[in-house]
Coordinates of C-alpha atoms and ligand atoms in Angstrom, one line a residue:
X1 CA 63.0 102.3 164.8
X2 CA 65.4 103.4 167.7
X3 CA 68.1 106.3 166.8
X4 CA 71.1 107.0 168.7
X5 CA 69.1 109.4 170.6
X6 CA 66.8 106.5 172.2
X7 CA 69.8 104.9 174.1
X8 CA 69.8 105.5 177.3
X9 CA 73.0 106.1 179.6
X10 CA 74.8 104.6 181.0
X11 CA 76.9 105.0 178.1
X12 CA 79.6 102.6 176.1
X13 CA 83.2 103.1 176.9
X14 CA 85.7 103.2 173.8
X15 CA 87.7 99.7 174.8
X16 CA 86.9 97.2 172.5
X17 CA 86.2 99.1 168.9
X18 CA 83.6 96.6 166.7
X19 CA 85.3 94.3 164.9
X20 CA 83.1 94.2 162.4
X21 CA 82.8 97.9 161.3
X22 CA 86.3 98.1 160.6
X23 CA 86.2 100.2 157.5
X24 CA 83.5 102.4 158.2
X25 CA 84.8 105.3 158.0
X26 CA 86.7 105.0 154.1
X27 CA 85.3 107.4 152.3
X28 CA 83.4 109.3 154.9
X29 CA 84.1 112.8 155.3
X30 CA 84.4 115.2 158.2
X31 CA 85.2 118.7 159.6
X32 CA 86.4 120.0 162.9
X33 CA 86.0 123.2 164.2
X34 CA 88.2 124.4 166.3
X35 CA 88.0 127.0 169.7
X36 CA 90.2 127.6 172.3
X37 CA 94.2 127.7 172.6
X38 CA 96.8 126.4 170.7
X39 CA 96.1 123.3 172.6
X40 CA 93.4 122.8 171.0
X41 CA 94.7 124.2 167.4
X42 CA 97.5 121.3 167.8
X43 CA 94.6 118.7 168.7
X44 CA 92.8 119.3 166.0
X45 CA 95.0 119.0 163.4
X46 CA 96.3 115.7 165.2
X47 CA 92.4 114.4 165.2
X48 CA 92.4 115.2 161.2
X49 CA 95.3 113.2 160.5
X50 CA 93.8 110.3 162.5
X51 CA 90.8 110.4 160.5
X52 CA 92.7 111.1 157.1
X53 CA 94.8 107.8 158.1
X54 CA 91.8 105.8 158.1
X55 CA 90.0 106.8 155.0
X56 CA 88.5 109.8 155.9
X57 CA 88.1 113.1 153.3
X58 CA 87.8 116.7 155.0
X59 CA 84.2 118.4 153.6
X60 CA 83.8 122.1 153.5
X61 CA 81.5 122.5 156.3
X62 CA 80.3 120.8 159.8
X63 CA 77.0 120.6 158.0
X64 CA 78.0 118.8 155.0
X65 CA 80.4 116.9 156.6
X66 CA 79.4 113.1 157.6
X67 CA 81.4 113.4 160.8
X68 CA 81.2 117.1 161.9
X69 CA 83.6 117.2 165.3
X70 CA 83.7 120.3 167.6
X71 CA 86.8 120.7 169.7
X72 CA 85.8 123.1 172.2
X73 CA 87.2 125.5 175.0
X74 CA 85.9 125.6 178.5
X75 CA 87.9 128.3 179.8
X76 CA 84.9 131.2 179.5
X77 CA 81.1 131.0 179.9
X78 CA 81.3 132.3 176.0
X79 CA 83.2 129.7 174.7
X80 CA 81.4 127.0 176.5
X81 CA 77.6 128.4 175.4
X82 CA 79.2 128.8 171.5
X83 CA 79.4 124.8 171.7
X84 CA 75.6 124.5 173.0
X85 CA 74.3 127.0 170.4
X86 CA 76.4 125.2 167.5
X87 CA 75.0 122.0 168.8
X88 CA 71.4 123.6 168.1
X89 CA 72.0 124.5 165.0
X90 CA 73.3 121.1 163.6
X91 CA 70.2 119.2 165.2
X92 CA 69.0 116.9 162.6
X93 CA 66.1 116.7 160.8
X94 CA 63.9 114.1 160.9
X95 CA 64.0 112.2 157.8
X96 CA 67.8 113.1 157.3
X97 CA 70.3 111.4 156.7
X98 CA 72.9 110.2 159.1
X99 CA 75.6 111.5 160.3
X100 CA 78.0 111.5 163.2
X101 CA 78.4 115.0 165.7
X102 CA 81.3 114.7 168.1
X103 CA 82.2 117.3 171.0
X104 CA 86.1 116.7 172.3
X105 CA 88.4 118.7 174.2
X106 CA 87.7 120.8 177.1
X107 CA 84.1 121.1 177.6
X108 CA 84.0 117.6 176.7
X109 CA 86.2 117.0 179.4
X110 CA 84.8 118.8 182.2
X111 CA 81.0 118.2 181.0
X112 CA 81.6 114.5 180.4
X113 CA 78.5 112.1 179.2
X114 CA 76.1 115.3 181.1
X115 CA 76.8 116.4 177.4
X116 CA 75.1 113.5 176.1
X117 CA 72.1 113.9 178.1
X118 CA 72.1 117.2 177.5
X119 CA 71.7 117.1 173.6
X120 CA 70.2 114.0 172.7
X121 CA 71.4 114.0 169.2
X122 CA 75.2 114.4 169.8
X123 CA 76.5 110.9 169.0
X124 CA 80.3 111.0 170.6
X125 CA 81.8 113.0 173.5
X126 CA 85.9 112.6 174.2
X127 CA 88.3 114.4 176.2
X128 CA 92.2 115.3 175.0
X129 CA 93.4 111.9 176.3
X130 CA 90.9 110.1 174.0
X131 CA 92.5 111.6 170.5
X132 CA 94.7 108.6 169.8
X133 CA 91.1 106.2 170.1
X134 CA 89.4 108.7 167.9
X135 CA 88.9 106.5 164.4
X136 CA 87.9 103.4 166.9
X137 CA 85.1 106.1 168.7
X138 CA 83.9 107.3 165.7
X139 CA 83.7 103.9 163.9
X140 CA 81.2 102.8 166.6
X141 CA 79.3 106.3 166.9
X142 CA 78.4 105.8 163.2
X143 CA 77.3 102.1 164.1
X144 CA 74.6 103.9 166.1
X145 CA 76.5 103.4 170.0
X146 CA 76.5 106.8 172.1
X147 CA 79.8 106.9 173.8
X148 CA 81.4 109.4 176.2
X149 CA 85.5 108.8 176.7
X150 CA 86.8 111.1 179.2
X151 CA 89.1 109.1 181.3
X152 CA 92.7 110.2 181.5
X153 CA 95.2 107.8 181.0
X154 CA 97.9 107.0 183.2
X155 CA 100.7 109.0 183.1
X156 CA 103.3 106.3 182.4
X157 CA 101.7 104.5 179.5
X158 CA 100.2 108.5 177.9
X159 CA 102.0 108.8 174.3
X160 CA 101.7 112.6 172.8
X161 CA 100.2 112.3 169.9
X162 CA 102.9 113.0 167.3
X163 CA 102.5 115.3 164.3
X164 CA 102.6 114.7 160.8
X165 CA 105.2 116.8 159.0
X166 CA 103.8 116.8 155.7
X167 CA 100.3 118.5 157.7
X168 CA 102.9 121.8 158.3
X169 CA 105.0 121.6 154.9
X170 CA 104.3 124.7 153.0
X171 CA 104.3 126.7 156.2
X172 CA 106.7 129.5 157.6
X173 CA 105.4 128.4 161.7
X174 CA 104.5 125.2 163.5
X175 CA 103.1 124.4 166.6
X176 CA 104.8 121.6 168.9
X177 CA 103.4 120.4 172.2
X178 CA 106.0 120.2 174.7
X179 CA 103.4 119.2 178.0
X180 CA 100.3 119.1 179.1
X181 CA 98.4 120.1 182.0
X182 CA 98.3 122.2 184.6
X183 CA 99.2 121.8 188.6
X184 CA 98.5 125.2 189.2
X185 CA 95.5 125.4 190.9
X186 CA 94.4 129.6 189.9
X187 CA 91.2 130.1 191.7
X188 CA 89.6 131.1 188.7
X189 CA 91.0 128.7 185.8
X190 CA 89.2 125.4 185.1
X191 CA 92.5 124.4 182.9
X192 CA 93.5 122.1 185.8
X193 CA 90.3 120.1 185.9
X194 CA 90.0 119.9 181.7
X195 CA 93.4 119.0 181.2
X196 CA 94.6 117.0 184.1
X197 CA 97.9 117.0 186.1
X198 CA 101.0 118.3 184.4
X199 CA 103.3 115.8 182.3
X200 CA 106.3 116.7 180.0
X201 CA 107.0 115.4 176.4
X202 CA 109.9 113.7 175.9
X203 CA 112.9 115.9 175.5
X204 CA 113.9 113.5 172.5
X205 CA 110.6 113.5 171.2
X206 CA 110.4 116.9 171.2
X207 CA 113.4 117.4 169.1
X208 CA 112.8 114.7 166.4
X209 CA 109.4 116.8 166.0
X210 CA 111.0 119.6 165.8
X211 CA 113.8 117.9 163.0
X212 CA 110.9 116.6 160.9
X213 CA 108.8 120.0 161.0
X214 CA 111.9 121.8 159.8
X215 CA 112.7 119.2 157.0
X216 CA 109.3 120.0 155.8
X217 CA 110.1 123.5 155.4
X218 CA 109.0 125.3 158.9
X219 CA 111.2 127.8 160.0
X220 CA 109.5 129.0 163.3
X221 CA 108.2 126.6 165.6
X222 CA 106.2 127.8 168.8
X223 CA 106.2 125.5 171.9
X224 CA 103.3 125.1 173.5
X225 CA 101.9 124.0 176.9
X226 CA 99.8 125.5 179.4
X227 CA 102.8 126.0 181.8
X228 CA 105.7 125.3 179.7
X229 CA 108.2 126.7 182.6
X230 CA 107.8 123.8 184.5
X231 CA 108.5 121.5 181.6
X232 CA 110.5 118.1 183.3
X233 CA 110.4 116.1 180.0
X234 CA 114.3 115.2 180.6
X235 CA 116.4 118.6 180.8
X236 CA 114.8 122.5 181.9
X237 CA 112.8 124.6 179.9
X238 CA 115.7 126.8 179.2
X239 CA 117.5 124.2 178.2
X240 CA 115.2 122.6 175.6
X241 CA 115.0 126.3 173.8
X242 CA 118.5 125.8 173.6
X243 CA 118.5 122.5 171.9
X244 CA 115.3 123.5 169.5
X245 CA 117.3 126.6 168.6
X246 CA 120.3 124.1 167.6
X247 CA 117.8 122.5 165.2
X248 CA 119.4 123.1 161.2
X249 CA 116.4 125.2 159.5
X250 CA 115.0 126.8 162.2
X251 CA 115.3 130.0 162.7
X252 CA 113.0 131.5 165.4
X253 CA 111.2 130.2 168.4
X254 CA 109.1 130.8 170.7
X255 CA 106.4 129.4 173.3
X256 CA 103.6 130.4 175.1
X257 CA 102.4 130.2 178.0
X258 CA 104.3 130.6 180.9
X259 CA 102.8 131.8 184.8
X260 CA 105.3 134.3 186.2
X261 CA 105.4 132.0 189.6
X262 CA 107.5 129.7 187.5
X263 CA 109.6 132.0 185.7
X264 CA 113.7 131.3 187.0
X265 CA 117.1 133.1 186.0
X266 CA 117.5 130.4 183.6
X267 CA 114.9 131.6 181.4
X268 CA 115.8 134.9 181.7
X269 CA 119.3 133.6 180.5
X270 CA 118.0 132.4 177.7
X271 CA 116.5 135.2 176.3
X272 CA 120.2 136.6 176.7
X273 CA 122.2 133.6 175.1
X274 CA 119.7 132.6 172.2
X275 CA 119.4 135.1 169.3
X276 CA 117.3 132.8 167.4
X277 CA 114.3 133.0 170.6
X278 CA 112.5 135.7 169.5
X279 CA 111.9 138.8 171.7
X280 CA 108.2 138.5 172.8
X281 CA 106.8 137.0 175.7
X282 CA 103.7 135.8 176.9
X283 CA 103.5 136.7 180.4
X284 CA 100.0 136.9 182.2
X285 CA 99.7 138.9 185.3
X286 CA 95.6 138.6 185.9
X287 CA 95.7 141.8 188.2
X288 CA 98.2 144.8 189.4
X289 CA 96.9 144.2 193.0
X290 CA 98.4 141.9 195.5
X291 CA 95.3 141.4 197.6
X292 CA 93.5 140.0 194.4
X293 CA 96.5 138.2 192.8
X294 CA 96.4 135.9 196.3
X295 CA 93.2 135.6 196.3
X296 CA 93.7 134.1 192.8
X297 CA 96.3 132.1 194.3
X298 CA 99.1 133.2 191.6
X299 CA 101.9 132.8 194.0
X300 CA 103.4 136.1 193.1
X301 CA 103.2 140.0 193.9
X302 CA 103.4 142.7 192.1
X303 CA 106.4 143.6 192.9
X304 CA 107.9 139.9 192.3
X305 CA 106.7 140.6 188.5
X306 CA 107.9 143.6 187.9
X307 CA 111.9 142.3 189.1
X308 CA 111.0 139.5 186.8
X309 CA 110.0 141.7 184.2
X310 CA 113.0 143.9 184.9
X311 CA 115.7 141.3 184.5
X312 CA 113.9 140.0 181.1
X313 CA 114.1 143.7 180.3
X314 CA 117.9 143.4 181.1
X315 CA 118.4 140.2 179.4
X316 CA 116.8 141.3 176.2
X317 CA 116.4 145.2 175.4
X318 CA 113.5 145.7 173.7
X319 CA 111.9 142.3 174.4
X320 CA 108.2 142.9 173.3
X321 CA 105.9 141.7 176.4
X322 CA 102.0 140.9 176.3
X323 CA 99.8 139.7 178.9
X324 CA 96.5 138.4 179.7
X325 CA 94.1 140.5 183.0
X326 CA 90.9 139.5 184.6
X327 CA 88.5 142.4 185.0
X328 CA 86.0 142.2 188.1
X329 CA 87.6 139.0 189.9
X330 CA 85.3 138.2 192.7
X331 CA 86.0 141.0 195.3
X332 CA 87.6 143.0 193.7
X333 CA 87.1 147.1 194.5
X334 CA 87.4 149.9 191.7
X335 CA 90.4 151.1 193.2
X336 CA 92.0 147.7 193.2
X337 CA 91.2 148.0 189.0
X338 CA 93.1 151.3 189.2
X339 CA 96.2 149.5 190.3
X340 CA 96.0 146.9 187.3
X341 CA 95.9 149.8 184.6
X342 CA 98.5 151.6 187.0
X343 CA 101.0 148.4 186.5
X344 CA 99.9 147.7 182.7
X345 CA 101.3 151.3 182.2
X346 CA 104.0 150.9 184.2
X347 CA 105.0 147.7 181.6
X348 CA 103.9 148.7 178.9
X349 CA 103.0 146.2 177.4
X350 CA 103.1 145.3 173.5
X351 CA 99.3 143.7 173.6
X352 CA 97.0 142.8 176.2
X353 CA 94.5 140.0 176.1
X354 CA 91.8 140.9 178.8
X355 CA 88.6 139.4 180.1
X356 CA 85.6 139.5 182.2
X357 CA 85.9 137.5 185.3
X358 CA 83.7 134.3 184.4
X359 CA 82.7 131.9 187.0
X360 CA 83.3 127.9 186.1
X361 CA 81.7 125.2 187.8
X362 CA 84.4 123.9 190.1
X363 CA 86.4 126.3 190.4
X364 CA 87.1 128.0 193.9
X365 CA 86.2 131.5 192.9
X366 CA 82.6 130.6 190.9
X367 CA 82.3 128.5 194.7
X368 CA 83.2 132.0 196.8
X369 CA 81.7 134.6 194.4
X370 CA 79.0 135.5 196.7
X371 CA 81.0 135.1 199.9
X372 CA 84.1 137.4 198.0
X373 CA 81.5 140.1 196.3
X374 CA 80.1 139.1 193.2
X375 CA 81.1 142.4 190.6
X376 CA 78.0 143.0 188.9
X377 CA 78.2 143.1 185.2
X378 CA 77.9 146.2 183.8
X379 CA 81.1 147.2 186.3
X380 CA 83.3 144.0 184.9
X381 CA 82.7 145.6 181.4
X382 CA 83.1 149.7 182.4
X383 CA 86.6 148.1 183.7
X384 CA 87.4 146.0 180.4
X385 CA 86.3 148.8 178.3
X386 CA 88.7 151.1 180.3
X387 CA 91.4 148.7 180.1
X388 CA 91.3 148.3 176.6
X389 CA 91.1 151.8 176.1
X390 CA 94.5 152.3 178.0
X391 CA 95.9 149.1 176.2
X392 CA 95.0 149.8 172.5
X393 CA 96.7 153.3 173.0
X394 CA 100.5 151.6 174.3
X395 CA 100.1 149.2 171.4
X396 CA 99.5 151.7 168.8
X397 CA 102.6 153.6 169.9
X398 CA 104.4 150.9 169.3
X399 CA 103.5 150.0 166.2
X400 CA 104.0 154.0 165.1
X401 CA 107.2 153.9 166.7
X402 CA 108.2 151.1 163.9
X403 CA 107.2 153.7 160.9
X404 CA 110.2 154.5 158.8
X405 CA 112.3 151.5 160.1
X406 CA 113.1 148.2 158.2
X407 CA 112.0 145.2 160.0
X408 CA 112.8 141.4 159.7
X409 CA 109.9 139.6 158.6
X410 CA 108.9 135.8 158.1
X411 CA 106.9 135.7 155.1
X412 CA 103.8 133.2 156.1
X413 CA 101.8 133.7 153.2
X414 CA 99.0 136.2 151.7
X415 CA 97.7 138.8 153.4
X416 CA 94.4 138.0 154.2
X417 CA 92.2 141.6 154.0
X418 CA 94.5 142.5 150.7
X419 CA 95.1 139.6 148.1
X420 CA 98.0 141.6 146.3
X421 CA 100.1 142.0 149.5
X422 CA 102.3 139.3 151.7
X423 CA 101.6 138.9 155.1
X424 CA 104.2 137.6 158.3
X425 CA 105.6 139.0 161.7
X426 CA 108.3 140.7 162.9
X427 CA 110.6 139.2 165.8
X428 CA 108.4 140.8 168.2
X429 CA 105.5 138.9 166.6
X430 CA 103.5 141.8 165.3
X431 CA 102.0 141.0 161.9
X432 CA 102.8 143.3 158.7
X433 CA 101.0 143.0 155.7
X434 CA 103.3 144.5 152.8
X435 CA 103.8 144.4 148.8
X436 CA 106.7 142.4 148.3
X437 CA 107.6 138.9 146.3
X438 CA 109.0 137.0 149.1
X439 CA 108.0 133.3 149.3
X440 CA 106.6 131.8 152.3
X441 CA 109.3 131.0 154.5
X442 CA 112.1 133.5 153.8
X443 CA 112.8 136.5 156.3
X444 CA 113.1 139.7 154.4
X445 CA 113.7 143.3 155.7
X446 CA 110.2 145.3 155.1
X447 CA 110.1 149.0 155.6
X448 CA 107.1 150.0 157.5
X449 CA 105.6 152.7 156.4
X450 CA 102.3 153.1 158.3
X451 CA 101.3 151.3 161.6
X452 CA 97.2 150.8 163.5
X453 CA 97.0 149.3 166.7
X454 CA 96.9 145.4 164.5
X455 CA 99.4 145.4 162.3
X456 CA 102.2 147.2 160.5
X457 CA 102.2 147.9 156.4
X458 CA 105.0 148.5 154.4
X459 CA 107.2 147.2 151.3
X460 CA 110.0 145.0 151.0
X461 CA 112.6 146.5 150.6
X462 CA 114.1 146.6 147.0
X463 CA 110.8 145.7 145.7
X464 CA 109.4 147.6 143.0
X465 CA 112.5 149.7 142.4
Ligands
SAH501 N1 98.0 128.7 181.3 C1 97.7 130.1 181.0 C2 96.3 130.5 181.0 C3 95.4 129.8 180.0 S1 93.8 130.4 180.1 C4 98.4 130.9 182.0 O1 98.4 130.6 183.2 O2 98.9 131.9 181.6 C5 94.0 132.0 179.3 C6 93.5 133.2 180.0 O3 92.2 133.1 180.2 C7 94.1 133.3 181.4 O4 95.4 133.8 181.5 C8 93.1 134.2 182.1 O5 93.4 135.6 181.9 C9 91.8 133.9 181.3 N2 90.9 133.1 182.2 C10 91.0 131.9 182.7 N3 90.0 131.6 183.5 C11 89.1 132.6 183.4 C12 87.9 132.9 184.0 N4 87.3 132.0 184.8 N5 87.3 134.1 183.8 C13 87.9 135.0 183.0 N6 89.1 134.8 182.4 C14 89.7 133.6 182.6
SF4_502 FE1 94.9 128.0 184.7 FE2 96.7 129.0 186.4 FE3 97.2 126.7 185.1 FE4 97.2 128.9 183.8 S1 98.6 128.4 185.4 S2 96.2 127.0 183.2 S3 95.6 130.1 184.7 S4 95.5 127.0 186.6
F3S503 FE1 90.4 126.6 176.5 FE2 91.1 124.2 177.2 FE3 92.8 125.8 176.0 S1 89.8 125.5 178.4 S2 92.2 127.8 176.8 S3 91.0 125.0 175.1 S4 93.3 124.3 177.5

């Protein structure tokens, strides 16, 4: 008998779905596991609806699930060997029965059918442009084909996938894709190469998304791209915050992310004229050192981002800022480290998301890592370590400087570490976990009453009294 894994490539593109397998998938079951970004957080949730549409039922688990689907994130050598080891463990057994394994998103994209030869037993590979084929790929993966769809469609004839509103009803925040891509071209970043050249979501579709989200009951919806300040669906980034915030129902937005290169006065503006955009932003820096912030190709210097973060500063007092840094970029000297923990001090800022530098096939910097001076491990992580050191102590004043103050909170649901106690964020997005009998949705003042570097605790106030 030949299995799936005894096909050989080349592999079976996803144009003409078999006719004859139509309703294969009713009353299959899957799961998706999700890694990555909001990206892929959005995706995923737009896969399951595809699937639910044609008959599908979620299961509990990849392993007990007929079609287990991995949507994965290439960003990181750890993310990227996560998918390979999963992929081990849900090798079948011989004399087990069948089921479907499917990798999409980004490693799918940059890895392409090498994924398929790579693990014989992996049945479907597709890349972020392939989600609205999905049921039709899957269909044929459980007829026993092997497929790989990674082509990107054409930018005139790409349609976002939309979202379901009844997928977000019963919750306080939604995400909502505004664009997608990336024309940056960040020596480090394999974004670019996973998710194709930039395009912008209809300014109208954005909006009726937005409407239907809020109908359902959202009150917070987060727009997301990977460089929503160049957004060109139709009007300026600024202005489609202005039109989201106009929407009836919602009361807070926000996006994420946004490269400082692209950051104009109009933005800033906003964060001045819009009370319902809330004050935090997402604003990655990489490194405090100019030399190493060219030769990631940002396009701006430290001193550009620190007049940027000025103005925000002036637009919005008290504007909560968090940011992502690479530690041990090829080339880059201790001393040059010293001047990113000098400038994260100098910010301030509310949270910091920091990495080791990780070379990815492709990329300029993985190509010049020798040539720049390759930073040798154990140094990459003394310099996180110290970084996160400096980091977790600004965040933690923050948070304590909150004790003894009532804060605004959107109630998103149960705390998740204490059953007996509600859980949302403040307007500068920190979570609090507090007694209270709010309902999911409302915004209720909550007086803190102790803070750790995570999250903030406290009551509602009036409750219990
Ligand atoms: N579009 C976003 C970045 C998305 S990737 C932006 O430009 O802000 C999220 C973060 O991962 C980046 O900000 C960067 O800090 C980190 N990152 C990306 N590529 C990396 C690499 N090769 N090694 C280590 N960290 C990386
Ligand atoms: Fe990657 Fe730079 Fe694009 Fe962000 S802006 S996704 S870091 S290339
Ligand atoms: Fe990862 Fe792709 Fe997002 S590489 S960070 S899942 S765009």
């Amino acid at each position: 008998m030949t299995t799936p894994a005894d096909f050989a490539p080349p592999f079976a593109t996803a144009e003409t779905p078999a006719e004859s397998a139509r309703d294969s998938l009713v009353g299959r079951t899957f799961c998706i596991q999700t890694f990555g970004c909001q990206m892929n957080e959005y995706d995923s949730e737009r896969m399951a609806e595809l699937l639910t549409r044609s008959g599908m039922t979620r299961a509990d688990s990849l392993e007990e699930a007929d079609l287990a689907l991995i949507n994965t994130c290439a960003v990181r050598e750890k993310p990227s060997h996560k998918v390979i080891s999963l992929l081990g463990r849900l090798k079948p057994v011989r004399g087990g029965r069948r089921r479907c394994l499917a990798v999409a998103g980004c490693v799918a994209q940059h890895q392409k059918d090498a994924l398929l030869r790579q693990v014989p037993w992996l049945n479907l590979v597709l890349g972020p442009d392939a989600i609205p084929r999905l049921p039709a790929l899957v269909r044929r993966a459980f007829d026993g084909e092997r497929l790989c769809d990674t082509s990107f469609t054409d930018r005139h004839s790409y349609a976002f996938p939309g979202a379901d509103p009844e997928t977000v009803r019963g919750r306080a925040s939604a995400l909502v894709t505004v664009m997608k891509g990336c024309n940056n071209g960040c020596a480090y970043c394999v974004v670019p190469r996973t998710r194709g050249r930039e395009l912008s979501r209809p300014v109208a579709e954005v909006l009726s998304e937005v409407r239907a989200m809020a109908d359902a009951g959202v009150r917070e919806v987060v727009l997301i791209g990977q460089n929503v300040n160049s957004y060109d669906g139709g009007c300026s980034f600024a202005a489609l915050l202005g039109a989201v915030c106009e929407v009836d129902g919602i009361a807070r937005v926000r996006f994420t992310t946004s490269n400082p290169h692209d950051l104009g006065d109009d933005l800033v503006q906003a964060f001045a004229d819009l009370p319902k955009l809330m004050p935090s932003f997402h604003l990655p820096v990489q490194s405090g050192c100019d030399r190493v912030l060219a030769k990631m190709r940002r396009g701006y210097t430290v001193a550009d981002y620190l007049s940027r973060v000025a103005k925000l500063r002036a637009a919005r007092p008290g504007i909560a800022l968090t940011t992502d840094i690479i530690a041990g970029f090829p080339g880059e000297t201790a001393d040059e480290f010293e001047e990113t923990i000098a400038l994260c001090r100098e910010v301030r800022y509310e949270n910091i998301y920091s990495f080791v530098f990780s070379p990815r096939e492709g990329t300029s910097a993985a190509l010049h890592e020798e040539e720049w001076g390759r930073v040798p491990h154990e140094e990459k992580v003394r310099r996180l370590e110290k970084l996160q050191a400096v980091a977790r102590d600004i965040s933690l004043a923050y948070a304590e400087a909150k004790v003894g103050q009532a804060v605004e909170v959107l109630v998103e649901g149960v705390s998740k570490t204490r059953g007996d106690r509600l859980f949302g964020r403040t307007p500068e997005s920190r979570t609090v976990n507090f007694e209270g009998s709010a309902r999911v949705g409302e915004i209720v003042p909550v007086e803190i009453t102790s803070a750790s570097a995570n999250a903030l605790f406290g009551a509602q106030r009036g409750h219990g009294t």
